[in-house]
Amino acid sequence: MFVFVNGEGYKIRFKMKLLFAVFFAMLFIVVVVRRVDGNEKENDKGGGSSLENSVFDVRFKSVREQYEAFPYPPTTLHPTPSNARGKRREAIVLQSPSHLTEINHYIWKGRRNFCDKGGFRILVAGGGTGEKTIQLATQVRDMKGESVVDIVHLDLSTASIAIAKNRVESLGLERYVRFFHGSITEDARNLKEKIGVFDYIDCLGVLHHLENPSLGIENLKELLSDDGGMGLMFYGSLGRRGIYDMQRLLKLMDVPPTNKGIKFVREFVSHGLPPTNWLRNDPQRWQSFNRSMHASKDAQIVDMLMPFRDVAYRVDQVFDMVKAAGMKVLQLLQPAIYRPETYVRDPDVLSRIPTDPKGRASFAELLAGNMYHHFLYVAKRDGSAPGPFQLFDRDAGVADDVESAIPVPHIFDTTELSSALAKWPEGTGLPWSHRSLQIHLPIPRDAAEIVLLMDGRRTLAEIYEAFISSCGSTEEAEGEHGVCGRESMSFKMFLLGPFGQLFDSLNGINKLHMAQAPVQYLHDRYAPWAWKIPGFPKNPYHSPARCYV
Ligand SMILES: C[S@@+](CC[C@H](N)C(=O)[O-])C[C@H]1O[C@@H](n2cnc3c(N)ncnc32)[C@H](O)[C@@H]1O
């Protein structure tokens, strides 16, 4: 038996305690790492999915390994303008979803006050290098009033989190964001204990990397408040046919995701494809794809053409997955591209189309054949999220809050759009190009005038008053009896007529949302993906929601 009676003995006892502590700490780390790893391997086993269009395992051993080696999106993807002092400034990407006014419109009818005392919690699940986290945190910072928004950025890849953290700190946004390394497929109760419950969950481009995306949605549902909503994005199998053919070709050639392999891919894709190849057979899309192939960062090429796993879906499969997870689709974006009427005018054809949302969207997708992504908002099936803003209720009456609702043009300048509209020949409709398909959406004769009234501050009731009290076009002003015919137009007629048509078309391409509080437009924000159609304003406007007062 050892009896330590002097100082030496204490020292040895202390050293042994230290040794034990180190040993247990290491044991703990090994157990935790193995658990996370085990979870991922469980979720990352390739080949398990029966769904079409999936190509597995070029050379990576897991999804995590891919995103550790190639964090996504590569952060120099977008041009970085300089600020006044010539210092490089990070581009703030304003994209859909993750735009607070848009989220509010589709999930809470535009009524949500982001400054409620209870707080507003956002989870960016699979946030990658932080594009969406930064977009959300910037809007929160720009909100007037005392914001109580808390954003959690969760990702499987430590390399991606490190980049995101660095970007958030360099933009001074750290007080809004917390980072969490983990997997959305982790036991939902554990995850909930660690990160809590959220009002909005953003999960873009993540679920289609999982072996079981339904499980991913179910887990996220556990983290969602009852009146909360989620913005999701899945790849579309029909529009990405060329991408999956290319993934298979590269797999057949066993091209590894190394510098040499990526260089090979650039050359092969640019010069090795016959014109009938699915990536090439749409000249317009091919041109931009080919251009971006050269400009793209390695991570982008790997993500698109050499991922460990990505599975694409038709929209009916997306509806089924969402339903299987106990959730419902609130809205697909952009609404107009999922409407059969956007492509079909023949009443005979229209009369045969299913009337339920899944059937209608499915018809539109199969007909157009070009849907590359499916962006959608979802909520709990038995939850209390009110859903998208509507002008009319079920009984065809004017819905609640419509008079006080404020039309919010989304990332474009109404003055410019109004003057562009005024110059368009009547009857040509609103031109909109969606993945090589030029569509024309109906717009009312008075569109230019109404657009000019939409400043993100006026309510619909005020816009209506201004509209009926002016005489509009000269033709109308002269009228048969020399009087303006608008005074007799009721608010409901305004909604059914000119405003309704304009709303359907502008909201149809996701350029108009409705809010119950004014927004502010900040002209100094930089948005690389502003509205890009010929002859249209390309203004990078930013419209963060303001705290309701
Ligand atoms: C294509 S990136 C998308 C990044 C980001 N959502 C965006 O849209 O910019 C996919 C991201 O999902 C992450 N991811 C994949 N599986 C995940 C999982 N099971 N749990 C958490 N993150 C995951 C990857 O590490 C990667 O950062």
PDB file of N, CA and C in Angstrom, residues 346-378:
ATOM      1  N   ASP A 346     -55.837  26.630 -74.494  1.00  0.00           N
ATOM      2  CA  ASP A 346     -56.944  25.875 -75.085  1.00  0.00           C
ATOM      3  C   ASP A 346     -57.917  25.381 -74.000  1.00  0.00           C
ATOM      4  N   PRO A 347     -59.196  25.839 -74.045  1.00  0.00           N
ATOM      5  CA  PRO A 347     -60.146  25.459 -72.986  1.00  0.00           C
ATOM      6  C   PRO A 347     -60.375  23.955 -72.898  1.00  0.00           C
ATOM      7  N   ASP A 348     -60.273  23.264 -74.045  1.00  0.00           N
ATOM      8  CA  ASP A 348     -60.456  21.811 -74.057  1.00  0.00           C
ATOM      9  C   ASP A 348     -59.394  21.117 -73.213  1.00  0.00           C
ATOM     10  N   VAL A 349     -58.155  21.576 -73.388  1.00  0.00           N
ATOM     11  CA  VAL A 349     -57.044  21.000 -72.608  1.00  0.00           C
ATOM     12  C   VAL A 349     -57.225  21.378 -71.142  1.00  0.00           C
ATOM     13  N   LEU A 350     -57.521  22.655 -70.910  1.00  0.00           N
ATOM     14  CA  LEU A 350     -57.645  23.134 -69.523  1.00  0.00           C
ATOM     15  C   LEU A 350     -58.732  22.373 -68.758  1.00  0.00           C
ATOM     16  N   SER A 351     -59.785  21.995 -69.459  1.00  0.00           N
ATOM     17  CA  SER A 351     -60.893  21.313 -68.771  1.00  0.00           C
ATOM     18  C   SER A 351     -60.493  19.908 -68.310  1.00  0.00           C
ATOM     19  N   ARG A 352     -59.413  19.374 -68.873  1.00  0.00           N
ATOM     20  CA  ARG A 352     -58.995  18.010 -68.496  1.00  0.00           C
ATOM     21  C   ARG A 352     -57.933  17.982 -67.386  1.00  0.00           C
ATOM     22  N   ILE A 353     -57.466  19.129 -67.026  1.00  0.00           N
ATOM     23  CA  ILE A 353     -56.363  19.183 -66.053  1.00  0.00           C
ATOM     24  C   ILE A 353     -56.889  18.983 -64.637  1.00  0.00           C
ATOM     25  N   PRO A 354     -56.186  18.208 -63.790  1.00  0.00           N
ATOM     26  CA  PRO A 354     -56.648  18.046 -62.413  1.00  0.00           C
ATOM     27  C   PRO A 354     -56.765  19.398 -61.708  1.00  0.00           C
ATOM     28  N   THR A 355     -57.593  19.464 -60.690  1.00  0.00           N
ATOM     29  CA  THR A 355     -57.797  20.757 -60.030  1.00  0.00           C
ATOM     30  C   THR A 355     -57.039  20.860 -58.703  1.00  0.00           C
ATOM     31  N   ASP A 356     -56.524  19.733 -58.195  1.00  0.00           N
ATOM     32  CA  ASP A 356     -55.800  19.797 -56.913  1.00  0.00           C
ATOM     33  C   ASP A 356     -54.393  20.345 -57.143  1.00  0.00           C
ATOM     34  N   PRO A 357     -53.794  20.981 -56.098  1.00  0.00           N
ATOM     35  CA  PRO A 357     -52.486  21.632 -56.289  1.00  0.00           C
ATOM     36  C   PRO A 357     -51.405  20.690 -56.802  1.00  0.00           C
ATOM     37  N   LYS A 358     -51.386  19.443 -56.298  1.00  0.00           N
ATOM     38  CA  LYS A 358     -50.337  18.507 -56.731  1.00  0.00           C
ATOM     39  C   LYS A 358     -50.521  18.148 -58.216  1.00  0.00           C
ATOM     40  N   GLY A 359     -51.765  17.874 -58.612  1.00  0.00           N
ATOM     41  CA  GLY A 359     -52.032  17.510 -60.008  1.00  0.00           C
ATOM     42  C   GLY A 359     -51.724  18.665 -60.948  1.00  0.00           C
ATOM     43  N   ARG A 360     -52.090  19.863 -60.534  1.00  0.00           N
ATOM     44  CA  ARG A 360     -51.860  21.045 -61.393  1.00  0.00           C
ATOM     45  C   ARG A 360     -50.364  21.289 -61.555  1.00  0.00           C
ATOM     46  N   ALA A 361     -49.645  21.227 -60.432  1.00  0.00           N
ATOM     47  CA  ALA A 361     -48.197  21.480 -60.504  1.00  0.00           C
ATOM     48  C   ALA A 361     -47.511  20.397 -61.324  1.00  0.00           C
ATOM     49  N   SER A 362     -47.994  19.172 -61.159  1.00  0.00           N
ATOM     50  CA  SER A 362     -47.399  18.053 -61.872  1.00  0.00           C
ATOM     51  C   SER A 362     -47.614  18.225 -63.380  1.00  0.00           C
ATOM     52  N   PHE A 363     -48.822  18.627 -63.753  1.00  0.00           N
ATOM     53  CA  PHE A 363     -49.126  18.864 -65.167  1.00  0.00           C
ATOM     54  C   PHE A 363     -48.190  19.944 -65.727  1.00  0.00           C
ATOM     55  N   ALA A 364     -48.079  21.046 -64.978  1.00  0.00           N
ATOM     56  CA  ALA A 364     -47.237  22.163 -65.450  1.00  0.00           C
ATOM     57  C   ALA A 364     -45.786  21.705 -65.615  1.00  0.00           C
ATOM     58  N   GLU A 365     -45.314  20.917 -64.667  1.00  0.00           N
ATOM     59  CA  GLU A 365     -43.914  20.484 -64.744  1.00  0.00           C
ATOM     60  C   GLU A 365     -43.680  19.558 -65.934  1.00  0.00           C
ATOM     61  N   LEU A 366     -44.592  18.601 -66.114  1.00  0.00           N
ATOM     62  CA  LEU A 366     -44.412  17.648 -67.216  1.00  0.00           C
ATOM     63  C   LEU A 366     -44.517  18.353 -68.566  1.00  0.00           C
ATOM     64  N   LEU A 367     -45.366  19.363 -68.607  1.00  0.00           N
ATOM     65  CA  LEU A 367     -45.546  20.071 -69.866  1.00  0.00           C
ATOM     66  C   LEU A 367     -44.334  20.947 -70.185  1.00  0.00           C
ATOM     67  N   ALA A 368     -43.885  21.711 -69.183  1.00  0.00           N
ATOM     68  CA  ALA A 368     -42.767  22.634 -69.438  1.00  0.00           C
ATOM     69  C   ALA A 368     -41.448  21.855 -69.555  1.00  0.00           C
ATOM     70  N   GLY A 369     -41.282  20.860 -68.740  1.00  0.00           N
ATOM     71  CA  GLY A 369     -40.095  19.987 -68.822  1.00  0.00           C
ATOM     72  C   GLY A 369     -38.783  20.653 -68.442  1.00  0.00           C
ATOM     73  N   ASN A 370     -38.828  21.887 -67.919  1.00  0.00           N
ATOM     74  CA  ASN A 370     -37.565  22.593 -67.687  1.00  0.00           C
ATOM     75  C   ASN A 370     -37.311  22.966 -66.224  1.00  0.00           C
ATOM     76  N   MET A 371     -38.034  22.341 -65.317  1.00  0.00           N
ATOM     77  CA  MET A 371     -37.860  22.761 -63.909  1.00  0.00           C
ATOM     78  C   MET A 371     -36.613  22.124 -63.302  1.00  0.00           C
ATOM     79  N   TYR A 372     -35.740  22.983 -62.951  1.00  0.00           N
ATOM     80  CA  TYR A 372     -34.400  22.609 -62.516  1.00  0.00           C
ATOM     81  C   TYR A 372     -34.340  22.434 -61.000  1.00  0.00           C
ATOM     82  N   HIS A 373     -35.136  23.275 -60.334  1.00  0.00           N
ATOM     83  CA  HIS A 373     -35.257  23.208 -58.875  1.00  0.00           C
ATOM     84  C   HIS A 373     -36.734  23.182 -58.534  1.00  0.00           C
ATOM     85  N   HIS A 374     -37.022  22.772 -57.311  1.00  0.00           N
ATOM     86  CA  HIS A 374     -38.347  23.028 -56.746  1.00  0.00           C
ATOM     87  C   HIS A 374     -38.114  23.787 -55.442  1.00  0.00           C
ATOM     88  N   PHE A 375     -38.504  25.056 -55.441  1.00  0.00           N
ATOM     89  CA  PHE A 375     -38.452  25.865 -54.214  1.00  0.00           C
ATOM     90  C   PHE A 375     -39.860  25.858 -53.642  1.00  0.00           C
ATOM     91  N   LEU A 376     -39.987  25.656 -52.351  1.00  0.00           N
ATOM     92  CA  LEU A 376     -41.331  25.645 -51.787  1.00  0.00           C
ATOM     93  C   LEU A 376     -41.325  26.020 -50.314  1.00  0.00           C
ATOM     94  N   TYR A 377     -42.480  26.528 -49.874  1.00  0.00           N
ATOM     95  CA  TYR A 377     -42.697  26.767 -48.455  1.00  0.00           C
ATOM     96  C   TYR A 377     -43.638  25.690 -47.937  1.00  0.00           C
ATOM     97  N   VAL A 378     -43.317  25.154 -46.768  1.00  0.00           N
ATOM     98  CA  VAL A 378     -44.164  24.122 -46.176  1.00  0.00           C
ATOM     99  C   VAL A 378     -44.436  24.469 -44.713  1.00  0.00           C
TER     100      VAL A 378
END
